[in-house]
CSV table of C-alpha atoms in Angstrom, one decimal:
chain,number,residue,atom,x,y,z
A,31,MET,CA,-27.9,-51.1,-9.5
A,32,LEU,CA,-25.7,-54.1,-8.4
A,33,ASP,CA,-27.5,-57.4,-9.4
A,34,ILE,CA,-25.2,-60.4,-9.7
A,35,LYS,CA,-27.2,-63.1,-11.5
A,36,ALA,CA,-25.3,-66.4,-11.0
A,37,LYS,CA,-26.0,-69.9,-9.9
A,38,PHE,CA,-23.4,-71.7,-8.3
A,39,PRO,CA,-22.9,-75.6,-7.4
A,40,LEU,CA,-24.0,-76.9,-4.2
A,41,VAL,CA,-20.8,-76.9,-2.2
A,42,VAL,CA,-19.6,-73.6,-3.6
A,43,SER,CA,-23.0,-72.1,-2.6
A,44,ALA,CA,-22.5,-73.5,1.0
A,45,PHE,CA,-19.0,-72.2,1.0
A,46,MET,CA,-19.9,-68.8,-0.1
A,47,GLN,CA,-22.7,-68.5,2.6
A,48,SER,CA,-20.6,-69.4,5.4
A,49,ASP,CA,-19.8,-66.7,7.9
A,50,ALA,CA,-16.8,-68.6,9.5
A,51,ARG,CA,-13.7,-66.3,9.9
A,52,THR,CA,-11.6,-68.9,8.2
A,53,ARG,CA,-13.2,-71.0,5.3
A,54,HIS,CA,-11.6,-73.1,2.5
A,55,ILE,CA,-13.2,-75.0,-0.5
A,56,LYS,CA,-11.0,-77.8,-2.0
A,57,GLY,CA,-11.9,-79.6,-5.2
A,58,PRO,CA,-10.8,-80.7,-8.6
A,59,PHE,CA,-9.7,-78.2,-11.5
A,60,ARG,CA,-12.4,-76.2,-13.2
A,61,SER,CA,-15.0,-77.1,-10.4
A,62,GLY,CA,-16.3,-73.4,-10.3
A,63,LYS,CA,-14.8,-72.6,-6.9
A,64,SER,CA,-12.7,-69.6,-8.0
A,65,SER,CA,-15.7,-68.1,-9.7
A,66,GLY,CA,-17.5,-68.3,-6.4
A,67,ALA,CA,-14.7,-66.9,-4.4
A,68,VAL,CA,-14.3,-63.9,-6.5
A,69,VAL,CA,-18.0,-63.2,-6.4
A,70,GLU,CA,-17.8,-63.4,-2.9
A,71,ILE,CA,-15.6,-60.4,-2.7
A,72,VAL,CA,-18.4,-58.2,-4.4
A,73,ARG,CA,-21.2,-59.9,-2.4
A,74,ARG,CA,-19.4,-59.3,0.9
A,75,SER,CA,-18.8,-55.8,-0.1
A,76,ALA,CA,-22.4,-55.2,-0.6
A,77,MET,CA,-23.2,-56.8,2.6
A,78,GLN,CA,-21.1,-54.5,4.8
A,79,LYS,CA,-23.0,-51.8,7.0
A,80,ARG,CA,-23.1,-48.1,6.1
A,81,GLY,CA,-20.3,-46.0,7.7
A,82,PRO,CA,-20.8,-42.4,8.8
A,83,ASP,CA,-20.6,-40.9,5.3
A,84,GLY,CA,-23.4,-43.1,4.2
A,85,TYR,CA,-21.3,-45.7,2.1
A,86,ARG,CA,-20.5,-49.3,2.4
A,87,ARG,CA,-16.8,-49.3,2.6
A,88,SER,CA,-14.4,-52.2,2.8
A,89,LYS,CA,-11.0,-53.3,1.5
A,90,TRP,CA,-10.1,-56.8,0.3
A,91,MET,CA,-6.8,-58.5,-0.2
A,92,VAL,CA,-6.4,-61.2,-2.9
A,93,VAL,CA,-3.4,-63.5,-2.8
A,94,ARG,CA,-1.7,-65.7,-5.2
A,95,ASN,CA,1.9,-67.1,-4.9
A,96,THR,CA,3.4,-65.3,-8.0
A,97,MET,CA,2.5,-62.3,-10.1
A,98,ARG,CA,2.4,-64.4,-13.3
A,99,GLU,CA,-0.1,-66.7,-11.5
A,100,LEU,CA,-2.0,-63.9,-10.1
A,101,ARG,CA,-2.3,-62.1,-13.6
A,102,ASP,CA,-3.0,-65.2,-15.7
A,103,THR,CA,-5.5,-66.8,-13.4
A,104,THR,CA,-6.8,-65.0,-10.5
A,105,MET,CA,-7.1,-61.4,-11.9
A,106,ARG,CA,-8.4,-62.9,-15.3
A,107,THR,CA,-11.2,-64.6,-13.3
A,108,PHE,CA,-12.1,-61.6,-11.5
A,109,LEU,CA,-12.2,-59.3,-14.6
A,110,ASN,CA,-14.1,-61.9,-16.6
A,111,TRP,CA,-16.9,-61.5,-13.9
A,112,PHE,CA,-16.6,-57.8,-13.4
A,113,PRO,CA,-14.7,-56.1,-16.4
A,114,SER,CA,-13.3,-52.6,-15.7
A,115,GLY,CA,-16.0,-50.0,-16.2
A,116,THR,CA,-18.9,-52.2,-15.1
A,117,ILE,CA,-19.2,-52.0,-11.2
A,118,GLY,CA,-15.9,-50.1,-11.0
A,119,TYR,CA,-12.5,-49.7,-12.5
A,120,TYR,CA,-9.1,-51.4,-12.5
A,121,LYS,CA,-5.8,-49.3,-12.0
A,122,GLU,CA,-2.6,-50.9,-13.2
A,123,THR,CA,-0.8,-48.7,-10.7
A,124,GLY,CA,-1.2,-50.6,-7.5
A,125,THR,CA,-2.9,-53.5,-9.1
A,126,THR,CA,-6.2,-52.5,-7.5
A,127,TYR,CA,-9.9,-52.6,-8.7
A,128,PHE,CA,-12.1,-49.9,-7.3
A,129,ILE,CA,-16.0,-51.0,-6.7
A,130,GLU,CA,-18.0,-47.9,-7.1
A,131,ILE,CA,-21.7,-48.7,-7.5
A,132,ASP,CA,-24.8,-47.6,-5.6
A,133,ASP,CA,-23.5,-47.1,-2.0
A,134,ILE,CA,-20.5,-49.6,-2.1
A,135,ARG,CA,-17.0,-48.2,-2.1
A,136,ALA,CA,-14.5,-51.0,-2.0
A,137,GLU,CA,-10.9,-51.8,-2.8
A,138,VAL,CA,-9.7,-55.1,-4.2
A,139,LEU,CA,-6.0,-55.2,-3.7
A,140,PHE,CA,-4.3,-57.9,-5.9
A,141,ARG,CA,-1.1,-59.0,-4.2
A,142,PRO,CA,1.7,-61.6,-5.4
A,143,LEU,CA,4.1,-63.2,-3.1
A,144,ASP,CA,7.2,-63.3,-5.4
A,145,THR,CA,9.5,-61.9,-2.9
A,146,ALA,CA,10.4,-61.1,0.6
A,147,GLN,CA,9.5,-57.5,0.0
A,148,ASP,CA,6.0,-58.6,-1.3
A,149,VAL,CA,5.6,-60.6,1.9
A,150,LYS,CA,6.6,-57.6,4.0
A,151,ASN,CA,4.2,-55.3,2.0
A,152,LEU,CA,1.3,-57.8,2.4
A,153,LEU,CA,1.4,-58.1,6.0
A,154,SER,CA,1.6,-54.3,6.6
A,155,LEU,CA,-1.9,-53.8,5.1
A,156,GLU,CA,-5.1,-53.3,7.2
A,157,VAL,CA,-8.0,-54.8,5.3
A,158,THR,CA,-11.5,-56.2,5.8
A,159,GLY,CA,-10.8,-59.7,4.6
A,160,ALA,CA,-8.7,-61.7,2.2
A,161,TYR,CA,-9.1,-64.3,-0.5
A,162,LEU,CA,-6.2,-66.7,-1.1
A,163,ASN,CA,-6.3,-68.3,-4.5
A,164,GLU,CA,-4.8,-71.8,-4.8
A,165,ALA,CA,-4.0,-72.0,-1.1
A,166,ARG,CA,-1.8,-75.1,-1.4
A,167,GLU,CA,0.9,-73.1,-3.1
A,168,ILE,CA,0.9,-70.4,-0.4
A,169,ALA,CA,3.3,-70.6,2.5
A,170,ARG,CA,2.0,-71.4,6.0
A,171,GLU,CA,3.6,-68.2,7.3
A,172,ILE,CA,1.6,-66.1,4.9
A,173,ILE,CA,-1.7,-68.1,5.5
A,174,GLU,CA,-1.2,-67.5,9.1
A,175,GLY,CA,0.0,-63.8,8.9
A,176,VAL,CA,-3.0,-62.7,6.7
A,177,ASP,CA,-5.3,-63.7,9.7
A,178,GLY,CA,-3.6,-60.8,11.6
A,179,ARG,CA,-4.4,-58.3,9.0
A,180,ILE,CA,-8.2,-58.8,8.6
A,181,GLY,CA,-10.9,-56.9,10.4
A,182,GLN,CA,-8.9,-53.7,10.6
A,183,TYR,CA,-10.9,-51.7,7.8
A,184,PRO,CA,-12.9,-49.7,8.2
A,185,ALA,CA,-11.4,-48.3,11.4
A,186,MET,CA,-13.3,-48.8,14.5
A,187,LYS,CA,-13.5,-45.2,14.9
A,188,ASP,CA,-15.8,-45.4,12.0
A,189,GLY,CA,-17.8,-48.3,13.2
A,190,GLY,CA,-15.4,-51.3,11.9
A,191,PRO,CA,-16.5,-53.9,9.5
A,192,SER,CA,-19.7,-55.8,10.0
A,193,TRP,CA,-18.1,-59.0,8.8
A,194,CYS,CA,-14.3,-60.0,8.3
A,195,GLY,CA,-12.7,-63.2,7.3
A,196,VAL,CA,-10.3,-65.2,5.2
A,197,TRP,CA,-11.5,-67.5,2.3
A,198,ALA,CA,-9.5,-69.7,0.0
A,199,ASP,CA,-10.0,-72.2,-2.8
A,200,THR,CA,-7.4,-74.9,-3.5
A,201,ASN,CA,-6.8,-78.3,-5.4
A,202,PRO,CA,-6.5,-80.9,-2.9
A,203,PRO,CA,-3.2,-80.3,-0.9
A,204,GLU,CA,-0.5,-82.9,-0.3
A,205,THR,CA,-0.7,-85.4,2.6
A,206,SER,CA,0.8,-84.1,5.7
A,207,SER,CA,1.2,-80.6,4.4
A,208,TYR,CA,0.0,-77.6,6.6
A,209,LEU,CA,-3.4,-77.4,4.8
A,210,TYR,CA,-3.9,-81.1,4.9
A,211,CYS,CA,-3.4,-81.0,8.7
A,212,MET,CA,-5.7,-78.1,9.2
A,213,TYR,CA,-8.3,-79.5,7.0
A,214,GLU,CA,-8.2,-83.0,8.6
A,215,GLY,CA,-7.8,-81.6,12.4
A,216,PHE,CA,-4.3,-82.7,12.9
A,217,ASP,CA,-1.4,-80.6,14.7
A,218,PRO,CA,0.7,-79.3,11.7
A,219,SER,CA,3.8,-79.7,13.6
A,220,ASP,CA,3.7,-83.6,13.6
A,221,ALA,CA,0.7,-84.4,11.3
A,222,LYS,CA,-0.3,-87.1,13.8
A,223,THR,CA,-1.7,-85.5,17.0
A,224,LYS,CA,-5.5,-84.5,16.6
A,225,LYS,CA,-5.9,-80.9,17.1
A,226,PRO,CA,-9.4,-79.5,16.2
A,227,ASN,CA,-9.5,-75.9,14.7
A,228,GLU,CA,-12.3,-73.6,13.9
A,229,TRP,CA,-11.7,-73.6,10.0
A,230,ALA,CA,-14.7,-74.4,8.0
A,231,VAL,CA,-13.7,-76.8,5.1
A,232,PHE,CA,-15.8,-77.5,2.4
A,233,CYS,CA,-15.0,-80.6,-0.1
A,234,GLN,CA,-16.5,-81.0,-3.5
A,235,PRO,CA,-16.9,-84.4,-5.1
A,236,PRO,CA,-14.0,-85.7,-7.1
A,237,ALA,CA,-14.2,-85.0,-10.9
A,238,VAL,CA,-13.6,-88.6,-11.9
A,239,LEU,CA,-13.9,-92.0,-10.3
A,240,LYS,CA,-12.1,-95.3,-11.0
A,241,ASP,CA,-14.2,-98.6,-11.7
A,242,VAL,CA,-13.3,-102.0,-10.5
A,243,GLU,CA,-11.4,-102.6,-13.8
A,244,GLY,CA,-9.2,-99.5,-13.3
A,245,ASN,CA,-10.7,-97.3,-15.9
A,246,TRP,CA,-11.5,-93.6,-15.0
A,247,HIS,CA,-14.9,-92.3,-15.6
A,248,THR,CA,-16.6,-88.7,-15.0
A,249,ASN,CA,-18.2,-88.5,-11.7
A,250,PRO,CA,-21.9,-87.6,-12.3
A,251,LEU,CA,-22.0,-85.9,-9.0
A,252,ALA,CA,-18.9,-83.5,-9.9
A,253,GLU,CA,-19.7,-80.0,-9.7
A,254,ASN,CA,-19.8,-77.4,-12.7
A,255,LEU,CA,-19.9,-80.2,-15.3
A,256,GLU,CA,-22.6,-78.1,-17.2
A,257,ASN,CA,-20.0,-75.5,-17.8
A,258,LEU,CA,-17.0,-77.7,-19.0
């Protein structure tokens, strides 16, 4: 039986519980945001409604900017939480994890964005939702393109998904970048004009603070300190 026993920091928990179609969490390194994001894949799989065959079916795309980063960070985090053989199994061919536990049948497709062909293949997929790991490293075209691929699995003839969406984690993006503009409600084309959007953005407290003498100290309000 699927039973995920985990307690997440306050902002990470709020991020996971949001039903916004697009939601991002930004914060410092090692703040627990990636763990929350990968557990969200399994949690949302379990929340899908049953289809005509009695199974809760879904398909999730996990994106990182390069294959090396995908293997060294994103996939490692996922497999640390859900090793192959626990709630499902991982197949190297296709870099896909198949969740098969209780009435859950889900596919987790790990996809890098190394080449133009990778991008083309990515945007031809039909998925329930997508998780973008370290979103500040992912091109605007991909972030916007992924939005057009979600909500297409299961097919509407089978009842469609009960929830679909894109979620992402990231370290703070550079000022005036596409993500910065979307987070702050500016038009990305000029980074000056106010242009509200429907993204839900969750901001974690900074990891360190500078005192009046210019010295850096750990922020007691920082998240995930107990695991560092």
